Coordinates of C-alpha atoms in Angstrom, one line a residue:
Y489 CA 5.7 74.7 -157.6
K490 CA 6.2 76.7 -160.7
Y491 CA 4.0 78.0 -163.7
V492 CA 5.4 77.4 -167.4
D493 CA 4.1 80.2 -170.1
L494 CA 2.3 78.9 -173.0
L495 CA 3.8 79.2 -176.3
A496 CA 2.3 82.0 -178.5
E497 CA 0.0 80.4 -181.0
G498 CA 0.7 80.7 -184.9
I499 CA 4.7 80.5 -184.8
D500 CA 6.4 78.2 -187.0
L501 CA 9.4 76.8 -184.9
P502 CA 12.7 75.7 -186.8
E503 CA 12.7 71.9 -187.7
A504 CA 15.3 70.0 -185.7
S505 CA 18.4 69.6 -187.5
D506 CA 21.6 67.3 -187.0
G507 CA 22.9 69.8 -184.4
G508 CA 24.5 72.1 -186.5
L509 CA 24.2 76.0 -186.6
E510 CA 23.5 76.0 -190.4
G511 CA 20.7 78.6 -191.4
L512 CA 20.7 80.1 -187.9
G513 CA 22.3 83.2 -189.3
E514 CA 19.9 83.5 -192.1
L515 CA 17.0 83.3 -189.8
L516 CA 18.2 86.1 -187.5
A517 CA 18.9 88.3 -190.5
D518 CA 15.5 87.8 -191.6
A519 CA 14.2 88.9 -188.2
E520 CA 16.4 92.0 -188.2
A521 CA 15.2 93.0 -191.7
A522 CA 11.5 92.5 -190.2
D523 CA 12.3 94.7 -187.4
E524 CA 14.0 97.6 -189.6
A525 CA 10.9 97.1 -191.8
S526 CA 8.6 97.8 -188.8
E527 CA 10.6 100.7 -187.7
D528 CA 10.2 102.3 -191.3
G529 CA 6.5 102.2 -191.0
E530 CA 6.1 99.2 -193.3
P531 CA 4.2 96.6 -191.4
A532 CA 5.3 93.0 -191.7
G533 CA 2.3 90.7 -192.3
D534 CA 1.9 87.1 -193.3
E535 CA 1.7 88.0 -197.0
G536 CA 4.2 86.8 -199.1
T537 CA 6.6 89.0 -201.3
E538 CA 8.3 88.5 -204.6
E539 CA 11.7 88.3 -202.6
G540 CA 10.7 85.4 -200.6
P541 CA 8.0 83.9 -198.0
A542 CA 6.8 85.7 -194.9
V543 CA 8.7 85.7 -191.9
A544 CA 6.9 85.4 -188.5
T545 CA 8.0 87.6 -185.5
V546 CA 8.0 86.9 -181.9
S547 CA 7.7 89.9 -179.3
P548 CA 7.9 89.8 -175.5
E549 CA 4.0 90.4 -175.2
D550 CA 3.6 86.8 -176.8
F551 CA 5.2 85.4 -173.6
N552 CA 3.3 87.2 -170.9
P553 CA 2.3 85.3 -168.0
T554 CA -1.0 83.5 -168.1
L555 CA -3.9 84.3 -165.7
Y556 CA -3.0 81.3 -163.5
A557 CA 0.5 82.7 -162.6
L558 CA 1.4 83.2 -158.9
D559 CA 3.0 86.5 -157.8
P560 CA 6.2 86.3 -155.2
A561 CA 3.7 86.9 -152.3
E562 CA 1.4 84.0 -153.2
M563 CA 4.2 81.9 -153.7
D564 CA 5.5 82.5 -150.5
A565 CA 2.2 81.9 -148.8
L566 CA 1.8 78.6 -150.8
Q567 CA 5.4 77.5 -149.5
R568 CA 4.6 78.4 -145.8
D569 CA 1.4 76.2 -146.0
L570 CA 3.4 73.4 -147.7
D571 CA 5.7 73.5 -145.2
A572 CA 3.4 73.7 -142.2
E573 CA 1.6 70.6 -143.7
M574 CA 4.8 68.7 -144.2
N575 CA 6.1 69.3 -140.9
S576 CA 2.8 68.8 -139.1
D577 CA 2.5 65.9 -136.5
L578 CA 0.6 63.2 -138.3
R579 CA 0.1 61.5 -134.8
V580 CA -2.2 64.1 -133.8
G581 CA -4.6 63.6 -136.7
V582 CA -4.6 59.8 -136.5
L583 CA -5.2 60.0 -132.8
A584 CA -8.1 62.4 -133.1
G585 CA -9.7 60.3 -135.7
L586 CA -9.5 57.2 -133.7
F587 CA -11.0 58.9 -130.7
D588 CA -13.8 60.3 -132.8
R589 CA -14.7 56.6 -133.9
L590 CA -14.4 55.7 -130.2
E591 CA -17.5 57.9 -129.2
E592 CA -19.8 55.9 -131.2
P593 CA -21.4 53.6 -128.8
Q594 CA -23.5 51.8 -131.4
R595 CA -20.3 50.3 -132.7
P596 CA -18.9 48.4 -129.7
D597 CA -16.8 45.9 -131.8
R598 CA -14.9 48.9 -133.5
Q599 CA -14.4 50.4 -130.1
S600 CA -12.9 47.2 -128.8
E601 CA -10.6 47.4 -132.2
I602 CA -9.3 50.7 -131.4
L603 CA -8.6 50.2 -127.6
G604 CA -6.6 47.2 -129.1
I605 CA -4.7 49.7 -131.3
L606 CA -4.1 52.0 -128.3
R607 CA -3.0 49.0 -126.0
T608 CA -0.3 48.5 -128.7
L609 CA 0.4 52.2 -129.3
L610 CA 1.0 53.4 -125.7
P611 CA 4.1 51.2 -125.2
N612 CA 5.8 52.6 -128.4
F613 CA 5.0 55.9 -127.2
L614 CA 7.0 55.0 -124.0
S615 CA 10.0 53.3 -125.8
R616 CA 10.4 56.5 -127.5
G617 CA 10.2 58.9 -124.8
A618 CA 6.8 60.3 -126.0
L619 CA 5.4 60.9 -122.6
A620 CA 3.2 63.9 -123.4
P621 CA 1.1 62.2 -126.2
A622 CA 0.8 59.2 -123.9
S623 CA -0.7 61.5 -121.1
E624 CA -3.1 62.8 -123.5
V625 CA -4.1 59.4 -124.8
I626 CA -4.5 58.2 -121.1
Q627 CA -6.7 61.5 -120.2
E628 CA -8.8 61.1 -123.1
L629 CA -9.7 57.5 -122.2
V630 CA -10.3 58.1 -118.8
R631 CA -12.6 60.9 -119.9
L632 CA -14.5 58.8 -122.4
Q633 CA -14.7 56.1 -119.8
A634 CA -16.5 58.3 -117.4
E635 CA -19.0 59.7 -119.8
A636 CA -22.4 58.0 -119.4
D637 CA -23.8 55.9 -122.4
L638 CA -20.7 56.2 -124.2
M639 CA -19.2 52.6 -123.5
D640 CA -20.7 49.5 -122.1
E641 CA -19.4 47.6 -119.3
Q642 CA -17.1 45.5 -121.4
R643 CA -15.4 48.3 -122.9
R644 CA -15.0 49.9 -119.6
Q645 CA -13.2 47.0 -118.3
E646 CA -11.1 46.9 -121.3
V647 CA -10.0 50.5 -120.6
D648 CA -9.2 49.5 -117.2
G649 CA -7.3 46.6 -118.3
L650 CA -5.2 48.9 -120.6
L651 CA -4.4 51.1 -117.6
E652 CA -3.5 48.3 -115.3
E653 CA -1.0 46.9 -117.9
L654 CA 0.8 50.2 -118.1
S655 CA 0.9 50.3 -114.2
T656 CA 2.4 46.8 -113.7
P657 CA 6.3 46.5 -112.5
A658 CA 7.1 45.0 -115.8
A659 CA 5.9 48.1 -117.8
I660 CA 7.2 50.7 -115.2
G661 CA 10.6 48.7 -114.9
E662 CA 11.1 49.4 -118.8
L663 CA 10.5 52.9 -118.7
V664 CA 12.7 53.3 -115.6
K665 CA 15.5 51.2 -117.4
A666 CA 15.1 53.6 -120.6
V667 CA 15.5 56.7 -118.4
E668 CA 18.5 55.2 -116.6
D669 CA 20.6 54.0 -119.5
G670 CA 19.8 57.4 -121.3
S671 CA 17.5 55.9 -123.9
I672 CA 15.0 58.5 -123.5
R673 CA 15.4 61.9 -121.6
P674 CA 11.9 62.8 -120.5
D675 CA 10.9 66.1 -119.4
P676 CA 10.4 65.8 -115.7
R677 CA 7.0 67.6 -115.9
A678 CA 6.0 65.3 -118.8
L679 CA 7.1 62.1 -116.8
R680 CA 5.1 63.5 -113.9
S681 CA 2.1 64.0 -115.7
F682 CA 2.1 60.8 -117.5
L683 CA 2.7 58.9 -114.0
A684 CA 0.0 60.8 -112.4
E685 CA -2.6 59.2 -114.8
L686 CA -1.6 55.7 -114.0
K687 CA -3.2 53.6 -111.2
V688 CA -2.0 53.5 -107.7
R689 CA -0.6 50.3 -108.0
A690 CA 2.4 51.9 -110.1
L691 CA 3.4 54.0 -107.1
G692 CA 5.1 50.8 -105.5
P693 CA 7.3 50.0 -108.5
I694 CA 8.3 53.7 -109.1
L695 CA 9.5 54.0 -105.7
R696 CA 11.4 50.7 -105.4
S697 CA 13.3 52.0 -108.8
A698 CA 14.2 55.0 -107.2
E699 CA 15.5 53.4 -104.2
R700 CA 17.6 51.1 -106.5
S701 CA 18.8 54.1 -108.6
G702 CA 20.1 56.0 -105.9
D703 CA 20.7 59.9 -105.9
R704 CA 23.1 59.7 -108.7
G705 CA 20.7 58.1 -111.0
A706 CA 17.2 58.5 -111.8
G707 CA 15.9 58.4 -108.4
P708 CA 15.4 61.9 -107.7
L709 CA 13.5 62.3 -111.1
L710 CA 11.3 59.2 -110.3
R711 CA 10.5 60.5 -106.8
L712 CA 9.5 63.9 -108.2
A713 CA 7.2 62.0 -110.9
A714 CA 5.8 59.7 -108.2
G715 CA 4.5 62.5 -106.5
G716 CA 1.8 63.2 -109.2
I717 CA 0.3 59.9 -108.2
V718 CA 0.6 60.7 -104.4
E719 CA -1.3 64.1 -105.2
Q720 CA -4.3 62.1 -106.5
N721 CA -4.3 59.5 -103.9
E722 CA -2.3 60.6 -100.6
S723 CA -3.4 57.3 -98.6
A724 CA -1.2 55.4 -100.8
L725 CA 2.0 56.8 -99.6
L726 CA 0.8 55.9 -96.0
D727 CA 0.2 52.5 -97.2
L728 CA 3.5 52.0 -98.5
M729 CA 5.2 53.5 -95.3
A730 CA 3.6 50.7 -93.4
S731 CA 5.0 48.1 -95.8
D732 CA 7.0 45.1 -94.8
D733 CA 9.3 45.6 -97.7
P734 CA 12.0 47.9 -96.3
I735 CA 12.8 49.2 -99.9
L736 CA 9.2 50.3 -100.4
A737 CA 9.0 51.8 -96.6
A738 CA 12.1 53.6 -97.1
G739 CA 11.3 55.0 -100.3
A740 CA 7.7 56.0 -99.2
A741 CA 9.5 57.9 -96.2
R742 CA 12.2 59.8 -98.5
L743 CA 9.2 60.8 -100.7
A744 CA 7.0 62.1 -97.8
G745 CA 10.1 64.2 -97.0
E746 CA 10.7 65.5 -100.2
M747 CA 7.0 66.3 -100.5
E748 CA 7.1 67.9 -97.1
Y749 CA 4.0 65.8 -96.2
G750 CA 2.9 66.6 -92.8
P751 CA 0.2 63.8 -92.1
A752 CA 3.3 61.6 -92.7
G753 CA 4.7 62.6 -89.3
P754 CA 3.2 59.4 -87.0
A755 CA 4.2 57.0 -89.7
L756 CA 7.8 58.4 -89.7
S757 CA 7.9 58.0 -85.9
E758 CA 6.9 54.6 -86.2
L759 CA 9.6 53.7 -89.0
M760 CA 12.2 55.1 -86.6
T761 CA 11.8 51.9 -84.6
H762 CA 12.1 49.9 -87.7
A763 CA 14.4 46.9 -87.7
D764 CA 16.2 48.1 -90.8
P765 CA 18.9 50.7 -90.1
E766 CA 18.3 52.1 -93.5
V767 CA 14.8 52.7 -93.0
R768 CA 15.5 54.4 -89.6
R769 CA 17.9 56.6 -91.2
T770 CA 15.7 57.7 -94.0
A771 CA 12.9 58.3 -91.4
V772 CA 15.0 60.6 -89.4
A773 CA 16.1 62.5 -92.5
A774 CA 12.5 62.8 -93.6
S775 CA 11.5 64.2 -90.3
G776 CA 13.9 67.0 -90.6
Q777 CA 12.5 68.0 -94.0
I778 CA 8.9 68.0 -92.6
G779 CA 9.5 69.8 -89.3
A780 CA 6.3 68.6 -87.8
S781 CA 5.8 68.4 -84.0
T782 CA 4.4 64.9 -84.7
V783 CA 7.6 63.4 -85.6
A784 CA 9.5 64.7 -82.2
G785 CA 8.5 61.7 -80.1
G786 CA 10.0 59.4 -82.5
L787 CA 13.3 61.5 -82.8
V788 CA 13.5 61.6 -79.0
Q789 CA 13.6 57.8 -79.1
A790 CA 16.1 57.9 -81.8
L791 CA 18.7 59.3 -79.7
D792 CA 19.2 56.1 -78.5
D793 CA 19.4 54.3 -81.6
P794 CA 22.1 51.8 -81.8
E795 CA 23.6 53.3 -85.1
S796 CA 25.9 56.4 -84.3
D797 CA 25.0 58.3 -87.4
I798 CA 21.1 58.0 -86.5
R799 CA 21.8 59.2 -83.2
Q800 CA 23.7 62.4 -84.5
A801 CA 21.0 62.8 -87.2
A802 CA 18.3 62.8 -84.5
A803 CA 20.0 65.3 -82.3
R804 CA 20.5 67.7 -85.2
V805 CA 17.1 67.7 -86.3
L806 CA 15.8 68.2 -82.7
G807 CA 18.1 71.2 -82.3
E808 CA 16.9 72.7 -85.8
M809 CA 13.3 72.1 -84.8
R810 CA 14.1 73.9 -81.5
Y811 CA 12.0 71.2 -79.8
H812 CA 12.7 72.3 -76.1
P813 CA 11.0 69.3 -74.5
A814 CA 13.9 67.3 -75.6
G815 CA 16.1 69.5 -73.6
D816 CA 16.2 67.3 -70.5
T817 CA 17.0 64.2 -72.4
L818 CA 19.9 65.8 -74.1
K819 CA 21.2 67.2 -70.6
S820 CA 21.1 63.8 -69.2
I821 CA 23.1 62.5 -72.4
V822 CA 25.6 65.4 -72.4
T823 CA 26.3 64.7 -68.6
G824 CA 26.1 61.0 -68.5
R825 CA 29.0 58.6 -69.1
R826 CA 28.0 57.3 -72.7
I827 CA 29.1 60.6 -74.4
R828 CA 32.6 60.2 -73.0
S829 CA 33.1 57.2 -75.2
A830 CA 31.3 58.7 -78.4
E831 CA 33.1 59.9 -81.2
T832 CA 33.8 63.4 -81.8
S833 CA 31.2 64.0 -84.6
E834 CA 28.7 62.6 -82.0
K835 CA 29.8 64.7 -79.3
I836 CA 29.6 67.8 -81.6
A837 CA 25.9 67.0 -82.5
F838 CA 24.9 66.3 -78.9
F839 CA 26.3 69.4 -77.3
E840 CA 25.3 71.8 -80.2
A841 CA 21.6 70.2 -79.9
F842 CA 21.8 70.9 -76.2
G843 CA 23.0 74.4 -76.5
M844 CA 20.3 75.2 -79.1
L845 CA 17.4 73.8 -76.8
A846 CA 18.7 74.8 -73.2
G847 CA 20.0 78.3 -74.1
E848 CA 21.3 80.2 -71.0
A849 CA 20.4 77.4 -68.8
A850 CA 23.0 75.3 -70.7
V851 CA 26.0 77.7 -69.6
P852 CA 26.5 76.5 -65.9
I853 CA 26.5 73.0 -67.0
L854 CA 28.7 73.5 -70.1
D855 CA 31.1 75.6 -67.8
K856 CA 31.4 72.6 -65.3
L857 CA 32.3 70.1 -68.2
L858 CA 34.9 72.3 -69.5
N859 CA 36.5 73.8 -66.4
G860 CA 35.3 71.6 -63.4
R861 CA 38.6 69.6 -63.5
G862 CA 41.0 72.5 -64.1

């Protein structure tokens, strides 16, 4: 923005010529003569003289700024306001306007129209990784849905339908795919906040995707985000641990361990007898993270697991937990014949666990094993 000075009134401007400079010298000479006359005390007026016509003079005062000019401080303030307006998030104002209209129960048709707009808008947010505004939209919808006399039953069902669509395996799968291939890089807190607003049915697809991604992919991020749903409905995690799907059962057990969710102890003990080795392996590892006494019974049973690495993991967890009642079981193992044919890593795991639990009482037994045959 600039201001333009108004030309002084009453001044005769020279006529446009063919581009030459003829007559410019005479004009300057006349102006100098008028200035000299002013200095000698002879005012220059508009009256003509015998020598020639009067010459109009121009002074700097004729070009003083007008009353509407802006000083530098005002220009800076205006520029800052302009930058703030141009850089503002237009989405915020648009959403605020939509939600204002959504709070008018006397216009149910328009409420449905706005919900239809939001149903289209939310997937667009997710595809661009704009999880924070997506979470805000869902939070506002849930709040308005809970307001009495703000929506009729049909509009409430439309809100439920919108949230259900976001919680479907297809929708979650698209989000996970975008995270895995790097199309979007969501902030973990924003992703957790968004997923926490979804329905419980979204937990299964998230855990399934996390298990398939692995620890090198988006698995840890997805499990961290899924914790937001579990905090809202803890029973959902226990339900998935009892699932017939080994992928879901393993994913739920892994999440329970990462959350150090103590109430999951009995369910983890059940999973240690699961037919799928990966489920048993995950359950033992999660038990070590939880460290609750409720998992000890399952760990003792896991000492006889068909898989060597599961037996070793169970022995280590029992030793770290200092679960002394398992000392007798470990004693029978380290003094039995099975340990003789075991791999070195398994022998180490069992002897260390036995030493941790038996303490001084283990010394005579270990001494006999070391030195009994010379």
